[in-house]
PDB file of C-alpha atoms in Angstrom:
ATOM      1  CA  GLY A 155      14.833  -4.987  -2.367  1.00 90.00           C
ATOM      2  CA  PRO A 156      16.130  -5.497  -5.937  1.00 89.00           C
ATOM      3  CA  ASN A 157      19.661  -6.076  -4.611  1.00 88.00           C
ATOM      4  CA  GLY A 158      18.455  -8.833  -2.278  1.00 90.00           C
ATOM      5  CA  TYR A 159      18.778  -6.697   0.822  1.00 93.00           C
ATOM      6  CA  LEU A 160      16.028  -6.803   3.442  1.00 94.00           C
ATOM      7  CA  TRP A 161      14.300  -3.510   4.262  1.00 95.00           C
ATOM      8  CA  VAL A 162      12.183  -3.338   7.415  1.00 95.00           C
ATOM      9  CA  CYS A 163       9.712  -0.487   8.036  1.00 95.00           C
ATOM     10  CA  THR A 164       9.100   0.226  11.729  1.00 96.00           C
ATOM     11  CA  ILE A 165       7.673   2.972  13.933  1.00 95.00           C
ATOM     12  CA  SER A 166      11.257   3.757  14.996  1.00 94.00           C
ATOM     13  CA  GLY A 167      12.991   4.158  11.642  1.00 94.00           C
ATOM     14  CA  LEU A 168      13.966   2.212   8.531  1.00 95.00           C
ATOM     15  CA  ASN A 169      16.306  -0.778   8.793  1.00 96.00           C
ATOM     16  CA  GLU A 170      18.410  -2.297   5.980  1.00 95.00           C
ATOM     17  CA  PHE A 171      20.045  -5.744   6.263  1.00 97.00           C
ATOM     18  CA  ASP A 172      22.663  -6.852   3.706  1.00 95.00           C
ATOM     19  CA  GLY A 173      22.868 -10.413   5.055  1.00 94.00           C
ATOM     20  CA  ILE A 174      25.588  -9.556   7.573  1.00 97.00           C
ATOM     21  CA  ASN A 175      25.116  -6.031   8.890  1.00 97.00           C
ATOM     22  CA  TRP A 176      22.165  -3.826   9.803  1.00 96.00           C
ATOM     23  CA  THR A 177      22.009  -0.147   8.823  1.00 94.00           C
ATOM     24  CA  VAL A 178      19.444   2.002  10.619  1.00 93.00           C
ATOM     25  CA  TYR A 179      18.066   5.200   9.071  1.00 93.00           C
ATOM     26  CA  LYS A 180      16.321   7.727  11.311  1.00 92.00           C
ATOM     27  CA  ASN A 181      15.098  11.291  11.398  1.00 90.00           C
ATOM     28  CA  ASN A 182      17.841  13.452  12.845  1.00 78.00           C
ATOM     29  CA  GLY A 183      16.747  17.019  12.360  1.00 67.00           C
ATOM     30  CA  ASN A 184      17.604  18.603   9.027  1.00 61.00           C
ATOM     31  CA  THR A 185      18.862  15.405   7.394  1.00 64.00           C
ATOM     32  CA  GLY A 186      17.753  11.817   7.172  1.00 79.00           C
ATOM     33  CA  LEU A 187      14.166  10.637   7.113  1.00 90.00           C
ATOM     34  CA  PRO A 188      11.311  13.140   7.517  1.00 91.00           C
ATOM     35  CA  ASN A 189       9.773  10.955  10.236  1.00 91.00           C
ATOM     36  CA  ASN A 190      10.700   7.755  12.068  1.00 94.00           C
ATOM     37  CA  ASN A 191       7.269   6.179  11.593  1.00 95.00           C
ATOM     38  CA  ILE A 192       7.711   4.296   8.307  1.00 96.00           C
ATOM     39  CA  SER A 193       4.596   3.052   6.539  1.00 95.00           C
ATOM     40  CA  ASP A 194       5.875   1.478   3.329  1.00 95.00           C
ATOM     41  CA  ILE A 195       8.764   1.157   0.870  1.00 96.00           C
ATOM     42  CA  ALA A 196       8.969   0.669  -2.900  1.00 96.00           C
ATOM     43  CA  PHE A 197      11.781   0.698  -5.452  1.00 95.00           C
ATOM     44  CA  GLU A 198      12.335   2.523  -8.717  1.00 93.00           C
ATOM     45  CA  GLN A 199      13.509   0.558 -11.742  1.00 91.00           C
ATOM     46  CA  ASP A 200      17.147   1.393 -10.937  1.00 92.00           C
ATOM     47  CA  GLY A 201      16.717   0.061  -7.386  1.00 93.00           C
ATOM     48  CA  THR A 202      16.354   3.451  -5.681  1.00 94.00           C
ATOM     49  CA  PRO A 203      14.303   3.081  -2.468  1.00 95.00           C
ATOM     50  CA  ILE A 204      11.268   5.349  -2.043  1.00 96.00           C
ATOM     51  CA  VAL A 205       9.796   5.495   1.444  1.00 96.00           C
ATOM     52  CA  ALA A 206       6.378   6.582   2.718  1.00 96.00           C
ATOM     53  CA  THR A 207       6.391   8.063   6.224  1.00 95.00           C
ATOM     54  CA  GLN A 208       3.895   9.791   8.493  1.00 93.00           C
ATOM     55  CA  ASP A 209       5.429  13.124   7.507  1.00 92.00           C
ATOM     56  CA  GLY A 210       6.218  12.981   3.794  1.00 92.00           C
ATOM     57  CA  LEU A 211       7.935  10.868   1.169  1.00 94.00           C
ATOM     58  CA  THR A 212      11.660  10.403   0.702  1.00 94.00           C
ATOM     59  CA  GLU A 213      14.003   8.719  -1.778  1.00 94.00           C
ATOM     60  CA  PHE A 214      17.602   7.569  -1.279  1.00 91.00           C
ATOM     61  CA  LYS A 215      19.835   9.111  -3.972  1.00 87.00           C
ATOM     62  CA  SER A 216      23.655   9.301  -3.885  1.00 85.00           C
ATOM     63  CA  ASN A 217      23.664   8.131  -0.249  1.00 85.00           C
ATOM     64  CA  LYS A 218      21.357  11.003   0.748  1.00 88.00           C
ATOM     65  CA  TRP A 219      17.662  11.129   1.571  1.00 90.00           C
ATOM     66  CA  LYS A 220      15.676  13.588  -0.566  1.00 90.00           C
ATOM     67  CA  ILE A 221      12.546  14.600   1.373  1.00 90.00           C
ATOM     68  CA  ILE A 222       9.309  15.438  -0.449  1.00 90.00           C
ATOM     69  CA  LYS A 223       6.469  17.214   1.341  1.00 88.00           C
ATOM     70  CA  PHE A 224       3.251  18.833   0.179  1.00 86.00           C
ATOM     71  CA  ASP A 225       1.294  21.930   1.165  1.00 78.00           C
ATOM     72  CA  LEU A 226      -2.314  21.257   0.253  1.00 71.00           C
ATOM     73  CA  ASN A 227      -3.646  24.451   1.875  1.00 66.00           C
ATOM     74  CA  LEU A 228      -5.873  22.387   4.129  1.00 62.00           C
ATOM     75  CA  PRO A 229      -7.456  23.760   7.324  1.00 56.00           C
ATOM     76  CA  SER A 230      -5.021  23.895  10.229  1.00 54.00           C
ATOM     77  CA  SER A 231      -7.181  21.391  12.114  1.00 52.00           C
ATOM     78  CA  ASN A 232      -6.189  18.707   9.611  1.00 56.00           C
ATOM     79  CA  SER A 233      -2.668  17.518  10.440  1.00 61.00           C
ATOM     80  CA  ASN A 234      -2.527  14.524   8.112  1.00 72.00           C
ATOM     81  CA  GLU A 235      -1.708  16.116   4.763  1.00 79.00           C
ATOM     82  CA  ASN A 236       1.707  14.407   4.657  1.00 90.00           C
ATOM     83  CA  TYR A 237       0.729  11.209   6.498  1.00 91.00           C
ATOM     84  CA  PHE A 238       1.475   8.593   3.826  1.00 93.00           C
ATOM     85  CA  THR A 239       0.310   5.009   4.227  1.00 93.00           C
ATOM     86  CA  GLY A 240       1.602   3.359   1.053  1.00 94.00           C
ATOM     87  CA  ILE A 241       3.725   3.774  -2.072  1.00 96.00           C
ATOM     88  CA  ASP A 242       4.379   1.825  -5.265  1.00 95.00           C
ATOM     89  CA  VAL A 243       6.009   2.382  -8.669  1.00 94.00           C
ATOM     90  CA  ASP A 244       4.170   1.267 -11.810  1.00 92.00           C
ATOM     91  CA  ASN A 245       5.675  -0.257 -14.960  1.00 90.00           C
ATOM     92  CA  SER A 246       6.199   3.203 -16.482  1.00 91.00           C
ATOM     93  CA  GLY A 247       8.146   4.448 -13.462  1.00 93.00           C
ATOM     94  CA  ASN A 248       5.290   6.592 -12.099  1.00 93.00           C
ATOM     95  CA  TRP A 249       4.926   6.917  -8.335  1.00 95.00           C
ATOM     96  CA  TRP A 250       1.598   6.283  -6.591  1.00 95.00           C
ATOM     97  CA  ALA A 251       1.479   7.286  -2.917  1.00 94.00           C
ATOM     98  CA  THR A 252      -1.550   7.088  -0.625  1.00 92.00           C
ATOM     99  CA  ARG A 253      -2.281   9.416   2.275  1.00 88.00           C
ATOM    100  CA  LEU A 254      -4.244   8.355   5.322  1.00 83.00           C
ATOM    101  CA  GLN A 255      -7.198  10.663   4.669  1.00 78.00           C
ATOM    102  CA  ASN A 256      -6.034  13.144   2.039  1.00 80.00           C
ATOM    103  CA  GLY A 257      -6.071  11.108  -1.134  1.00 84.00           C
ATOM    104  CA  ILE A 258      -3.363  10.170  -3.577  1.00 89.00           C
ATOM    105  CA  ALA A 259      -0.133  11.847  -4.682  1.00 90.00           C
ATOM    106  CA  TYR A 260       0.915  10.791  -8.191  1.00 91.00           C
ATOM    107  CA  TRP A 261       4.296  11.601  -9.797  1.00 93.00           C
ATOM    108  CA  ASP A 262       4.517  11.167 -13.592  1.00 91.00           C
ATOM    109  CA  GLY A 263       8.246  11.911 -13.789  1.00 88.00           C
ATOM    110  CA  ILE A 264       7.676  15.618 -14.433  1.00 91.00           C
ATOM    111  CA  ASN A 265       4.773  16.814 -12.303  1.00 91.00           C
ATOM    112  CA  TRP A 266       2.918  15.911  -9.144  1.00 90.00           C
ATOM    113  CA  HIS A 267      -0.843  15.366  -9.307  1.00 87.00           C
ATOM    114  CA  GLN A 268      -3.309  15.068  -6.426  1.00 84.00           C
ATOM    115  CA  TYR A 269      -6.471  12.968  -6.387  1.00 83.00           C
ATOM    116  CA  PHE A 270      -9.400  12.632  -3.949  1.00 71.00           C
ATOM    117  CA  THR A 271      -8.045  15.263  -1.591  1.00 59.00           C
ATOM    118  CA  LEU A 272      -9.885  16.129   1.609  1.00 55.00           C
ATOM    119  CA  PHE A 273     -11.682  19.508   1.686  1.00 48.00           C
ATOM    120  CA  SER A 274     -10.706  20.482  -1.851  1.00 44.00           C
ATOM    121  CA  SER A 275     -11.118  19.292  -5.411  1.00 42.00           C
ATOM    122  CA  ILE A 276      -7.698  19.531  -7.030  1.00 41.00           C
ATOM    123  CA  GLU A 277      -7.970  17.252 -10.041  1.00 40.00           C
ATOM    124  CA  GLN A 278     -10.787  14.859  -9.173  1.00 45.00           C
ATOM    125  CA  SER A 279     -14.000  15.213  -7.209  1.00 46.00           C
ATOM    126  CA  SER A 280     -13.419  15.430  -3.468  1.00 42.00           C
ATOM    127  CA  ASP A 281     -14.052  12.286  -1.439  1.00 54.00           C
ATOM    128  CA  PRO A 282     -13.398  13.212   2.209  1.00 49.00           C
ATOM    129  CA  ASN A 283     -14.462   9.897   3.709  1.00 54.00           C
ATOM    130  CA  ILE A 284     -11.912   7.657   1.996  1.00 69.00           C
ATOM    131  CA  TYR A 285      -9.137   6.325   4.213  1.00 77.00           C
ATOM    132  CA  TYR A 286      -6.296   4.987   2.079  1.00 83.00           C
ATOM    133  CA  ALA A 287      -4.353   2.082   3.585  1.00 86.00           C
ATOM    134  CA  SER A 288      -2.102   0.840   0.764  1.00 87.00           C
ATOM    135  CA  VAL A 289      -1.446   0.821  -2.996  1.00 91.00           C
ATOM    136  CA  LYS A 290      -0.099  -1.754  -5.489  1.00 92.00           C
ATOM    137  CA  HIS A 291       0.101  -1.922  -9.282  1.00 92.00           C
ATOM    138  CA  SER A 292      -0.614  -4.837 -11.614  1.00 89.00           C
ATOM    139  CA  ASN A 293      -0.771  -4.978 -15.425  1.00 85.00           C
ATOM    140  CA  ASN A 294      -1.381  -1.231 -15.873  1.00 85.00           C
ATOM    141  CA  LYS A 295      -4.006  -1.168 -13.112  1.00 93.00           C
ATOM    142  CA  ILE A 296      -3.454   0.506  -9.743  1.00 94.00           C
ATOM    143  CA  TRP A 297      -5.175  -1.033  -6.711  1.00 95.00           C
ATOM    144  CA  PHE A 298      -6.083   0.835  -3.525  1.00 93.00           C
ATOM    145  CA  VAL A 299      -7.188  -0.686  -0.242  1.00 92.00           C
ATOM    146  CA  HIS A 300      -9.169   1.233   2.353  1.00 89.00           C
ATOM    147  CA  PHE A 301     -10.084   1.349   6.008  1.00 86.00           C
ATOM    148  CA  VAL A 302     -13.872   1.399   6.230  1.00 84.00           C
ATOM    149  CA  ASN A 303     -15.536   4.115   8.303  1.00 74.00           C
ATOM    150  CA  SER A 304     -19.248   3.520   7.856  1.00 70.00           C
ATOM    151  CA  LEU A 305     -20.145   6.234  10.389  1.00 68.00           C
ATOM    152  CA  ALA A 306     -18.452   8.765   8.101  1.00 65.00           C
ATOM    153  CA  GLY A 307     -20.200   7.333   5.065  1.00 69.00           C
ATOM    154  CA  HIS A 308     -17.237   5.449   3.622  1.00 75.00           C
ATOM    155  CA  ILE A 309     -17.987   1.807   2.803  1.00 85.00           C
ATOM    156  CA  VAL A 310     -15.526   1.045  -0.043  1.00 87.00           C
ATOM    157  CA  GLY A 311     -12.794  -1.444   0.921  1.00 92.00           C
ATOM    158  CA  LEU A 312     -11.191  -1.939  -2.509  1.00 94.00           C
ATOM    159  CA  SER A 313     -10.885   0.389  -5.508  1.00 92.00           C
ATOM    160  CA  SER A 314      -8.731   0.696  -8.619  1.00 92.00           C
ATOM    161  CA  TYR A 315      -7.465   3.051 -11.325  1.00 91.00           C
ATOM    162  CA  SER A 316      -6.863   2.308 -14.993  1.00 91.00           C
ATOM    163  CA  ASN A 317      -7.159   4.084 -18.338  1.00 89.00           C
ATOM    164  CA  GLY A 318      -7.566   7.446 -16.665  1.00 85.00           C
ATOM    165  CA  LYS A 319     -10.515   6.458 -14.458  1.00 86.00           C
ATOM    166  CA  PHE A 320     -10.989   5.594 -10.790  1.00 87.00           C
ATOM    167  CA  ASP A 321     -13.315   2.691 -10.041  1.00 89.00           C
ATOM    168  CA  LYS A 322     -14.942   2.471  -6.593  1.00 86.00           C
ATOM    169  CA  SER A 323     -18.003   0.412  -7.474  1.00 89.00           C
ATOM    170  CA  SER A 324     -16.865  -2.811  -9.186  1.00 94.00           C
ATOM    171  CA  TYR A 325     -15.794  -4.736  -6.074  1.00 95.00           C
ATOM    172  CA  PRO A 326     -18.964  -4.964  -3.911  1.00 95.00           C
ATOM    173  CA  GLN A 327     -17.625  -8.004  -2.008  1.00 96.00           C
ATOM    174  CA  PHE A 328     -15.417  -5.548  -0.103  1.00 95.00           C
ATOM    175  CA  ASN A 329     -18.073  -2.939   0.682  1.00 93.00           C
ATOM    176  CA  ASN A 330     -18.251  -2.367   4.445  1.00 92.00           C
ATOM    177  CA  VAL A 331     -15.119  -4.522   4.754  1.00 94.00           C
ATOM    178  CA  THR A 332     -11.815  -3.094   5.949  1.00 92.00           C
ATOM    179  CA  VAL A 333      -9.044  -4.210   3.597  1.00 94.00           C
ATOM    180  CA  HIS A 334      -5.591  -4.228   5.164  1.00 94.00           C
ATOM    181  CA  ASN A 335      -3.381  -4.963   2.173  1.00 94.00           C
ATOM    182  CA  ILE A 336      -3.142  -6.228  -1.379  1.00 95.00           C
ATOM    183  CA  LYS A 337      -0.241  -8.176  -2.868  1.00 94.00           C
ATOM    184  CA  ILE A 338       0.336  -9.108  -6.508  1.00 94.00           C
ATOM    185  CA  ARG A 339       1.743 -12.566  -7.335  1.00 92.00           C
ATOM    186  CA  ASN A 340       2.832 -13.913 -10.726  1.00 89.00           C
ATOM    187  CA  GLY A 341       2.139 -10.621 -12.441  1.00 87.00           C
ATOM    188  CA  ASN A 342      -1.631 -10.437 -12.118  1.00 91.00           C
ATOM    189  CA  GLU A 343      -2.833 -12.681  -9.269  1.00 95.00           C
ATOM    190  CA  LYS A 344      -4.302 -10.479  -6.563  1.00 96.00           C
ATOM    191  CA  TRP A 345      -4.231 -11.449  -2.879  1.00 96.00           C
ATOM    192  CA  VAL A 346      -6.437  -9.260  -0.699  1.00 97.00           C
ATOM    193  CA  SER A 347      -6.027  -9.361   3.092  1.00 97.00           C
ATOM    194  CA  SER A 348      -9.232  -8.250   4.785  1.00 96.00           C
ATOM    195  CA  SER A 349     -11.226  -8.343   8.005  1.00 96.00           C
ATOM    196  CA  ILE A 350     -13.368 -11.185   6.605  1.00 97.00           C
ATOM    197  CA  GLY A 351     -10.600 -13.402   5.249  1.00 97.00           C
ATOM    198  CA  LEU A 352      -8.026 -13.700   2.491  1.00 97.00           C
ATOM    199  CA  TYR A 353      -9.150 -13.426  -1.139  1.00 98.00           C
ATOM    200  CA  ARG A 354      -7.310 -14.642  -4.232  1.00 97.00           C
ATOM    201  CA  PHE A 355      -8.226 -13.804  -7.829  1.00 96.00           C
ATOM    202  CA  VAL A 356      -7.028 -12.915 -11.297  1.00 96.00           C
ATOM    203  CA  ASP A 357     -10.585 -12.199 -12.412  1.00 95.00           C
ATOM    204  CA  TYR A 358     -12.610 -10.614  -9.597  1.00 96.00           C
ATOM    205  CA  ASN A 359     -15.711 -12.629 -10.538  1.00 96.00           C
ATOM    206  CA  ASN A 360     -13.804 -15.907  -9.983  1.00 97.00           C
ATOM    207  CA  ARG A 361     -12.328 -15.140  -6.583  1.00 97.00           C
ATOM    208  CA  ILE A 362     -11.427 -17.667  -3.885  1.00 96.00           C
ATOM    209  CA  ARG A 363     -11.890 -16.936  -0.190  1.00 97.00           C
ATOM    210  CA  TYR A 364      -9.698 -18.440   2.540  1.00 96.00           C
ATOM    211  CA  TRP A 365     -11.315 -18.133   5.984  1.00 97.00           C
ATOM    212  CA  THR A 366     -12.073 -20.042   9.182  1.00 97.00           C
ATOM    213  CA  GLY A 367     -14.579 -22.187   7.315  1.00 97.00           C
ATOM    214  CA  ASN A 368     -12.010 -23.819   4.992  1.00 96.00           C
ATOM    215  CA  THR A 369      -8.604 -23.275   6.649  1.00 95.00           C
ATOM    216  CA  SER A 370      -7.044 -23.566  10.092  1.00 94.00           C
ATOM    217  CA  LEU A 371      -7.188 -19.774  10.623  1.00 95.00           C
ATOM    218  CA  LYS A 372      -8.454 -18.902  14.113  1.00 95.00           C
ATOM    219  CA  THR A 373     -10.135 -15.666  12.980  1.00 96.00           C
ATOM    220  CA  ASN A 374     -11.063 -14.170   9.623  1.00 97.00           C
ATOM    221  CA  ASP A 375      -9.062 -10.977  10.203  1.00 97.00           C
ATOM    222  CA  VAL A 376      -6.058 -11.385   7.881  1.00 97.00           C
ATOM    223  CA  GLN A 377      -3.580  -8.531   8.147  1.00 95.00           C
ATOM    224  CA  ASP A 378      -1.032  -9.343   5.432  1.00 94.00           C
ATOM    225  CA  ILE A 379       0.523 -12.041   3.251  1.00 95.00           C
ATOM    226  CA  ALA A 380       3.946 -12.742   1.746  1.00 93.00           C
ATOM    227  CA  PHE A 381       5.304 -15.449  -0.562  1.00 93.00           C
ATOM    228  CA  ASP A 382       8.554 -17.383  -0.266  1.00 90.00           C
ATOM    229  CA  SER A 383      10.854 -18.731  -2.990  1.00 88.00           C
ATOM    230  CA  ASN A 384       8.839 -21.972  -3.108  1.00 89.00           C
ATOM    231  CA  GLY A 385       5.656 -20.040  -3.838  1.00 88.00           C
ATOM    232  CA  ASP A 386       4.182 -20.833  -0.425  1.00 93.00           C
ATOM    233  CA  ALA A 387       2.133 -18.210   1.430  1.00 95.00           C
ATOM    234  CA  TRP A 388       2.837 -16.827   4.893  1.00 97.00           C
ATOM    235  CA  VAL A 389      -0.210 -15.200   6.420  1.00 97.00           C
ATOM    236  CA  ILE A 390      -0.578 -12.895   9.429  1.00 96.00           C
ATOM    237  CA  ASN A 391      -3.761 -13.613  11.382  1.00 94.00           C
ATOM    238  CA  PHE A 392      -4.685 -10.807  13.785  1.00 91.00           C
ATOM    239  CA  SER A 393      -3.819 -11.774  17.396  1.00 90.00           C
ATOM    240  CA  ASN A 394      -3.294 -15.401  16.323  1.00 92.00           C
ATOM    241  CA  GLY A 395       0.182 -15.577  14.842  1.00 94.00           C
ATOM    242  CA  ILE A 396       1.533 -16.541  11.421  1.00 96.00           C
ATOM    243  CA  TYR A 397       0.229 -19.333   9.194  1.00 96.00           C
ATOM    244  CA  HIS A 398       2.083 -21.200   6.431  1.00 96.00           C
ATOM    245  CA  PHE A 399       0.017 -22.293   3.431  1.00 92.00           C
ATOM    246  CA  LYS A 400       0.992 -24.637   0.617  1.00 91.00           C
ATOM    247  CA  LEU A 401      -0.678 -23.184  -2.465  1.00 85.00           C
ATOM    248  CA  SER A 402      -2.298 -24.912  -5.388  1.00 80.00           C
ATOM    249  CA  LYS A 403      -2.510 -23.317  -8.818  1.00 75.00           C
ATOM    250  CA  LEU A 404      -5.657 -21.451  -9.806  1.00 67.00           C
TER     251      LEU A 404
END
């Protein structure tokens, strides 16, 4: 987090480590987190944590959790309307939160907006086959990564939003490819963790792929990546541990 504390999202609550002590936050009825299954965490410009859970969003203000839930008037058979998979805050302080299968919740500081919502068209055309996995912002562009479900007709692994428009067609390399995560390094360098390897690019057309053919990775299924203070990469390879990469400049 901005204060240097470590925040760990788990399926059993949210954990904060100040370098000496752990603090554990859990759902405890009418107070606390809305759900103990924590998907993601982001921070407002003042350092306020915002957390995505499987049953709503929540922010930590004045030592209290403020829970935010939505009623999308979806059929009762759909229980995922508040199942959030990711959250990020853009440079203007707007919130972008992704649901598993019910689109995007966007907070502009005054109002909530809904995009790509299952079974209904609230502000954009409905897209019921998109499964949102994560969201990150970079240089006024918002990036979304997706689980692919080709049987349901969804083949888009990576999409974006900028200048008032959603773009689901400009990244064909990731069609029919499940993308697990995207991280932004040095302001605008995208790192995409996918089922067919790790991709690195500033300009999509000049992307670099790291995979079993040019690295020591045992499989091409890369789940996530993080960067240390030296700029080195730490990569999670599905079922095959963690890899440490020394990075060269693009």
